[in-house]
Amino acid sequence: MASIRTARVLAAVAALPLTAALCGGVALADNGSFANDGSNAAVATVGGSGVGGANSGNSSTTQQQAVGPGATNQNTSAQVSGSALTAIDQSDHSVAVNFTPFFW
């Protein structure tokens, strides 16, 4: 009887690595795009920024993203604190930034 119990204990101990492998999980993050080789894909989010509704103090958030050849983005933002009436000039001024490879 003791040998049967010993065999059962050894079998249970031997099964522990298999149990850990089957019950263990792997986390994988994906951006949800269907980009192939040579393609670009990106995701940008703003979570928990605190901007929304009525803001009586300082509050500001910005999000920009441009991915891939020919991609552009443009942003105008303004922030005012403690002023009743304020004129803000958000006229459209663009700046071009060209990236070139270091090695051809």
Tab-separated table of N, CA and C in Angstrom:
chain	number	residue	atom	x	y	z
A	1	MET	N	0.821	-1.195	0.000
A	1	MET	CA	0.000	0.000	0.000
A	1	MET	C	0.858	1.249	0.000
A	2	ALA	N	1.942	1.201	0.749
A	2	ALA	CA	2.788	2.379	0.835
A	2	ALA	C	3.415	2.697	-0.517
A	3	SER	N	3.741	1.659	-1.288
A	3	SER	CA	4.352	1.907	-2.595
A	3	SER	C	3.352	2.548	-3.559
A	4	ILE	N	2.064	2.214	-3.441
A	4	ILE	CA	1.035	2.825	-4.296
A	4	ILE	C	0.886	4.297	-3.937
A	5	ARG	N	0.876	4.595	-2.642
A	5	ARG	CA	0.783	6.000	-2.225
A	5	ARG	C	2.007	6.785	-2.691
A	6	THR	N	3.167	6.187	-2.573
A	6	THR	CA	4.390	6.851	-3.029
A	6	THR	C	4.331	7.115	-4.528
A	7	ALA	N	3.843	6.145	-5.290
A	7	ALA	CA	3.722	6.316	-6.743
A	7	ALA	C	2.741	7.433	-7.072
A	8	ARG	N	1.640	7.511	-6.333
A	8	ARG	CA	0.658	8.582	-6.572
A	8	ARG	C	1.256	9.958	-6.263
A	9	VAL	N	1.997	10.051	-5.170
A	9	VAL	CA	2.623	11.324	-4.807
A	9	VAL	C	3.649	11.721	-5.864
A	10	LEU	N	4.455	10.777	-6.320
A	10	LEU	CA	5.440	11.077	-7.355
A	10	LEU	C	4.769	11.499	-8.661
A	11	ALA	N	3.659	10.868	-9.014
A	11	ALA	CA	2.932	11.241	-10.233
A	11	ALA	C	2.357	12.648	-10.107
A	12	ALA	N	1.831	12.980	-8.934
A	12	ALA	CA	1.277	14.321	-8.723
A	12	ALA	C	2.376	15.382	-8.791
A	13	VAL	N	3.525	15.097	-8.199
A	13	VAL	CA	4.638	16.047	-8.234
A	13	VAL	C	5.167	16.194	-9.658
A	14	ALA	N	5.229	15.100	-10.400
A	14	ALA	CA	5.704	15.155	-11.782
A	14	ALA	C	4.742	15.932	-12.675
A	15	ALA	N	3.459	15.972	-12.327
A	15	ALA	CA	2.462	16.676	-13.135
A	15	ALA	C	2.428	18.177	-12.856
A	16	LEU	N	3.094	18.642	-11.805
A	16	LEU	CA	3.058	20.070	-11.468
A	16	LEU	C	3.586	20.978	-12.582
A	17	PRO	N	4.719	20.677	-13.227
A	17	PRO	CA	5.161	21.560	-14.318
A	17	PRO	C	4.150	21.628	-15.465
A	18	LEU	N	3.535	20.496	-15.799
A	18	LEU	CA	2.517	20.488	-16.852
A	18	LEU	C	1.308	21.314	-16.437
A	19	THR	N	0.902	21.203	-15.193
A	19	THR	CA	-0.224	21.993	-14.690
A	19	THR	C	0.095	23.483	-14.747
A	20	ALA	N	1.294	23.847	-14.355
A	20	ALA	CA	1.686	25.261	-14.398
A	20	ALA	C	1.710	25.778	-15.829
A	21	ALA	N	2.172	24.953	-16.766
A	21	ALA	CA	2.219	25.380	-18.165
A	21	ALA	C	0.826	25.537	-18.752
A	22	LEU	N	-0.080	24.635	-18.407
A	22	LEU	CA	-1.437	24.697	-18.958
A	22	LEU	C	-2.269	25.802	-18.326
A	23	CYS	N	-2.052	26.067	-17.054
A	23	CYS	CA	-2.850	27.077	-16.356
A	23	CYS	C	-2.229	28.467	-16.426
A	24	GLY	N	-0.975	28.558	-16.805
A	24	GLY	CA	-0.324	29.865	-16.899
A	24	GLY	C	-0.796	30.610	-18.134
A	25	GLY	N	-0.814	31.935	-18.085
A	25	GLY	CA	-1.251	32.747	-19.219
A	25	GLY	C	-0.144	33.653	-19.708
A	26	VAL	N	-0.299	34.104	-20.938
A	26	VAL	CA	0.649	35.030	-21.544
A	26	VAL	C	-0.126	36.247	-22.011
A	27	ALA	N	0.304	37.434	-21.627
A	27	ALA	CA	-0.360	38.669	-22.045
A	27	ALA	C	0.244	39.143	-23.359
A	28	LEU	N	-0.625	39.587	-24.273
A	28	LEU	CA	-0.187	40.076	-25.569
A	28	LEU	C	-0.941	41.346	-25.895
A	29	ALA	N	-0.233	42.406	-26.221
A	29	ALA	CA	-0.865	43.674	-26.588
A	29	ALA	C	-0.797	43.840	-28.097
A	30	ASP	N	-1.897	44.271	-28.690
A	30	ASP	CA	-1.973	44.482	-30.130
A	30	ASP	C	-2.673	45.803	-30.387
A	31	ASN	N	-2.257	46.511	-31.427
A	31	ASN	CA	-2.885	47.793	-31.711
A	31	ASN	C	-4.149	47.658	-32.549
A	32	GLY	N	-4.512	46.459	-32.967
A	32	GLY	CA	-5.766	46.246	-33.673
A	32	GLY	C	-5.717	46.542	-35.155
A	33	SER	N	-4.582	46.910	-35.694
A	33	SER	CA	-4.510	47.219	-37.118
A	33	SER	C	-4.115	45.972	-37.892
A	34	PHE	N	-4.300	46.044	-39.188
A	34	PHE	CA	-3.947	44.929	-40.056
A	34	PHE	C	-2.746	45.319	-40.916
A	35	ALA	N	-1.696	45.829	-40.293
A	35	ALA	CA	-0.522	46.289	-41.025
A	35	ALA	C	0.371	45.107	-41.374
A	36	ASN	N	0.835	45.066	-42.613
A	36	ASN	CA	1.742	44.015	-43.066
A	36	ASN	C	3.176	44.520	-43.027
A	37	ASP	N	4.091	43.738	-43.602
A	37	ASP	CA	5.497	44.138	-43.652
A	37	ASP	C	5.628	45.464	-44.386
A	38	GLY	N	6.395	46.369	-43.829
A	38	GLY	CA	6.599	47.663	-44.453
A	38	GLY	C	5.507	48.667	-44.157
A	39	SER	N	4.471	48.256	-43.442
A	39	SER	CA	3.391	49.169	-43.093
A	39	SER	C	3.622	49.719	-41.695
A	40	ASN	N	2.972	50.824	-41.409
A	40	ASN	CA	3.075	51.437	-40.091
A	40	ASN	C	1.703	51.479	-39.450
A	41	ALA	N	1.650	51.234	-38.178
A	41	ALA	CA	0.392	51.321	-37.440
A	41	ALA	C	0.697	51.820	-36.043
A	42	ALA	N	-0.203	52.622	-35.497
A	42	ALA	CA	0.009	53.155	-34.157
A	42	ALA	C	-1.330	53.466	-33.517
A	43	VAL	N	-1.336	53.498	-32.209
A	43	VAL	CA	-2.532	53.814	-31.439
A	43	VAL	C	-2.144	54.836	-30.382
A	44	ALA	N	-2.954	55.867	-30.218
A	44	ALA	CA	-2.706	56.869	-29.179
A	44	ALA	C	-3.989	57.080	-28.394
A	45	THR	N	-3.879	57.134	-27.088
A	45	THR	CA	-5.047	57.354	-26.241
A	45	THR	C	-4.707	58.357	-25.150
A	46	VAL	N	-5.735	59.029	-24.683
A	46	VAL	CA	-5.609	59.893	-23.514
A	46	VAL	C	-6.618	59.379	-22.504
A	47	GLY	N	-6.141	58.826	-21.424
A	47	GLY	CA	-7.032	58.285	-20.408
A	47	GLY	C	-6.757	58.913	-19.062
A	48	GLY	N	-7.789	59.294	-18.362
A	48	GLY	CA	-7.627	59.861	-17.036
A	48	GLY	C	-6.968	61.218	-17.025
A	49	SER	N	-7.211	62.017	-18.069
A	49	SER	CA	-6.552	63.320	-18.147
A	49	SER	C	-7.178	64.343	-17.219
A	50	GLY	N	-8.421	64.146	-16.812
A	50	GLY	CA	-9.095	65.108	-15.954
A	50	GLY	C	-9.675	66.283	-16.709
A	51	VAL	N	-9.535	66.291	-18.034
A	51	VAL	CA	-10.076	67.381	-18.841
A	51	VAL	C	-11.467	66.983	-19.304
A	52	GLY	N	-12.438	67.804	-18.998
A	52	GLY	CA	-13.809	67.538	-19.410
A	52	GLY	C	-14.765	68.232	-18.474
A	53	GLY	N	-15.886	68.662	-19.009
A	53	GLY	CA	-16.851	69.371	-18.182
A	53	GLY	C	-16.363	70.772	-17.871
A	54	ALA	N	-16.765	71.299	-16.732
A	54	ALA	CA	-16.376	72.651	-16.324
A	54	ALA	C	-15.055	72.592	-15.577
A	55	ASN	N	-14.080	73.351	-16.041
A	55	ASN	CA	-12.772	73.406	-15.392
A	55	ASN	C	-12.544	74.814	-14.879
A	56	SER	N	-12.473	74.975	-13.581
A	56	SER	CA	-12.241	76.301	-13.015
A	56	SER	C	-10.784	76.504	-12.616
A	57	GLY	N	-9.939	75.535	-12.866
A	57	GLY	CA	-8.510	75.660	-12.567
A	57	GLY	C	-7.709	75.415	-13.826
A	58	ASN	N	-6.467	75.029	-13.681
A	58	ASN	CA	-5.632	74.696	-14.830
A	58	ASN	C	-5.986	73.306	-15.328
A	59	SER	N	-6.181	73.174	-16.620
A	59	SER	CA	-6.478	71.878	-17.197
A	59	SER	C	-6.079	71.893	-18.661
A	60	SER	N	-5.296	70.929	-19.067
A	60	SER	CA	-4.827	70.906	-20.448
A	60	SER	C	-4.476	69.484	-20.839
A	61	THR	N	-4.736	69.129	-22.085
A	61	THR	CA	-4.311	67.839	-22.612
A	61	THR	C	-4.043	67.973	-24.096
A	62	THR	N	-3.115	67.199	-24.607
A	62	THR	CA	-2.756	67.237	-26.021
A	62	THR	C	-2.468	65.828	-26.491
A	63	GLN	N	-2.890	65.536	-27.718
A	63	GLN	CA	-2.601	64.238	-28.307
A	63	GLN	C	-2.319	64.438	-29.785
A	64	GLN	N	-1.191	63.942	-30.252
A	64	GLN	CA	-0.835	64.042	-31.661
A	64	GLN	C	-0.251	62.724	-32.125
A	65	GLN	N	-0.495	62.439	-33.413
A	65	GLN	CA	0.089	61.239	-33.970
A	65	GLN	C	0.120	61.343	-35.480
A	66	ALA	N	1.228	61.014	-36.078
A	66	ALA	CA	1.358	60.909	-37.527
A	66	ALA	C	2.295	59.748	-37.804
A	67	VAL	N	1.840	58.794	-38.605
A	67	VAL	CA	2.603	57.573	-38.829
A	67	VAL	C	2.717	57.315	-40.319
A	68	GLY	N	3.901	56.984	-40.771
A	68	GLY	CA	4.090	56.549	-42.140
A	68	GLY	C	4.498	57.657	-43.089
A	69	PRO	N	4.872	57.262	-44.301
A	69	PRO	CA	5.304	58.232	-45.303
A	69	PRO	C	4.181	59.199	-45.663
A	70	GLY	N	4.477	60.478	-45.680
A	70	GLY	CA	3.491	61.482	-46.061
A	70	GLY	C	2.497	61.829	-44.981
A	71	ALA	N	2.610	61.245	-43.815
A	71	ALA	CA	1.649	61.517	-42.742
A	71	ALA	C	1.930	62.880	-42.121
A	72	THR	N	0.873	63.600	-41.810
A	72	THR	CA	1.024	64.907	-41.182
A	72	THR	C	0.023	65.043	-40.048
A	73	ASN	N	0.336	65.876	-39.099
A	73	ASN	CA	-0.644	66.266	-38.095
A	73	ASN	C	-0.395	67.713	-37.721
A	74	GLN	N	-1.412	68.337	-37.217
A	74	GLN	CA	-1.292	69.737	-36.848
A	74	GLN	C	-2.136	69.962	-35.609
A	75	ASN	N	-1.615	70.754	-34.693
A	75	ASN	CA	-2.325	70.976	-33.452
A	75	ASN	C	-2.177	72.430	-33.032
A	76	THR	N	-3.272	73.024	-32.614
A	76	THR	CA	-3.216	74.334	-31.979
A	76	THR	C	-3.847	74.184	-30.610
A	77	SER	N	-3.169	74.646	-29.596
A	77	SER	CA	-3.709	74.538	-28.252
A	77	SER	C	-3.478	75.844	-27.511
A	78	ALA	N	-4.317	76.087	-26.534
A	78	ALA	CA	-4.190	77.295	-25.723
A	78	ALA	C	-4.599	76.967	-24.305
A	79	GLN	N	-4.000	77.653	-23.366
A	79	GLN	CA	-4.340	77.440	-21.972
A	79	GLN	C	-4.323	78.783	-21.254
A	80	VAL	N	-5.385	79.047	-20.508
A	80	VAL	CA	-5.520	80.309	-19.777
A	80	VAL	C	-5.890	79.980	-18.343
A	81	SER	N	-5.296	80.683	-17.400
A	81	SER	CA	-5.608	80.460	-16.001
A	81	SER	C	-5.894	81.793	-15.323
A	82	GLY	N	-7.029	81.883	-14.638
A	82	GLY	CA	-7.343	83.039	-13.811
A	82	GLY	C	-7.627	84.309	-14.578
A	83	SER	N	-8.228	84.224	-15.748
A	83	SER	CA	-8.531	85.417	-16.526
A	83	SER	C	-9.979	85.356	-16.981
A	84	ALA	N	-10.683	86.472	-16.876
A	84	ALA	CA	-12.090	86.503	-17.279
A	84	ALA	C	-12.219	86.524	-18.793
A	85	LEU	N	-11.626	87.500	-19.459
A	85	LEU	CA	-11.686	87.609	-20.912
A	85	LEU	C	-10.269	87.595	-21.463
A	86	THR	N	-10.016	86.697	-22.397
A	86	THR	CA	-8.677	86.569	-22.957
A	86	THR	C	-8.778	86.350	-24.456
A	87	ALA	N	-8.013	87.103	-25.228
A	87	ALA	CA	-7.934	86.892	-26.672
A	87	ALA	C	-6.800	85.917	-26.957
A	88	ILE	N	-7.104	84.894	-27.713
A	88	ILE	CA	-6.116	83.863	-28.028
A	88	ILE	C	-5.975	83.778	-29.540
A	89	ASP	N	-4.762	83.950	-30.036
A	89	ASP	CA	-4.495	83.837	-31.467
A	89	ASP	C	-4.071	82.407	-31.769
A	90	GLN	N	-4.931	81.687	-32.473
A	90	GLN	CA	-4.615	80.322	-32.879
A	90	GLN	C	-4.547	80.246	-34.400
A	91	SER	N	-3.910	81.223	-35.003
A	91	SER	CA	-3.801	81.220	-36.456
A	91	SER	C	-2.946	80.041	-36.908
A	92	ASP	N	-3.093	79.708	-38.160
A	92	ASP	CA	-2.511	78.499	-38.723
A	92	ASP	C	-1.078	78.753	-39.190
A	93	HIS	N	-0.098	78.280	-38.431
A	93	HIS	CA	1.309	78.375	-38.814
A	93	HIS	C	1.860	76.960	-38.859
A	94	SER	N	2.348	76.547	-40.018
A	94	SER	CA	2.870	75.196	-40.166
A	94	SER	C	4.387	75.209	-40.266
A	95	VAL	N	5.000	74.194	-39.711
A	95	VAL	CA	6.446	74.013	-39.783
A	95	VAL	C	6.696	72.632	-40.353
A	96	ALA	N	7.533	72.544	-41.369
A	96	ALA	CA	7.846	71.254	-41.981
A	96	ALA	C	9.117	70.692	-41.362
A	97	VAL	N	9.072	69.435	-40.980
A	97	VAL	CA	10.239	68.725	-40.459
A	97	VAL	C	10.463	67.531	-41.361
A	98	ASN	N	11.613	67.486	-42.016
A	98	ASN	CA	11.922	66.392	-42.935
A	98	ASN	C	12.953	65.474	-42.297
A	99	PHE	N	12.645	64.189	-42.284
A	99	PHE	CA	13.549	63.187	-41.745
A	99	PHE	C	14.225	62.469	-42.904
A	100	THR	N	15.540	62.327	-42.829
A	100	THR	CA	16.277	61.594	-43.851
A	100	THR	C	17.071	60.493	-43.171
A	101	PRO	N	17.276	59.388	-43.859
A	101	PRO	CA	18.033	58.291	-43.252
A	101	PRO	C	19.514	58.648	-43.114
A	102	PHE	N	20.150	58.133	-42.086
A	102	PHE	CA	21.573	58.352	-41.883
A	102	PHE	C	22.402	57.552	-42.885
A	103	PHE	N	21.932	56.372	-43.219
A	103	PHE	CA	22.666	55.484	-44.117
A	103	PHE	C	21.792	55.149	-45.314
A	104	TRP	N	22.381	55.141	-46.508
A	104	TRP	CA	21.605	54.827	-47.713
A	104	TRP	C	21.803	53.405	-48.102
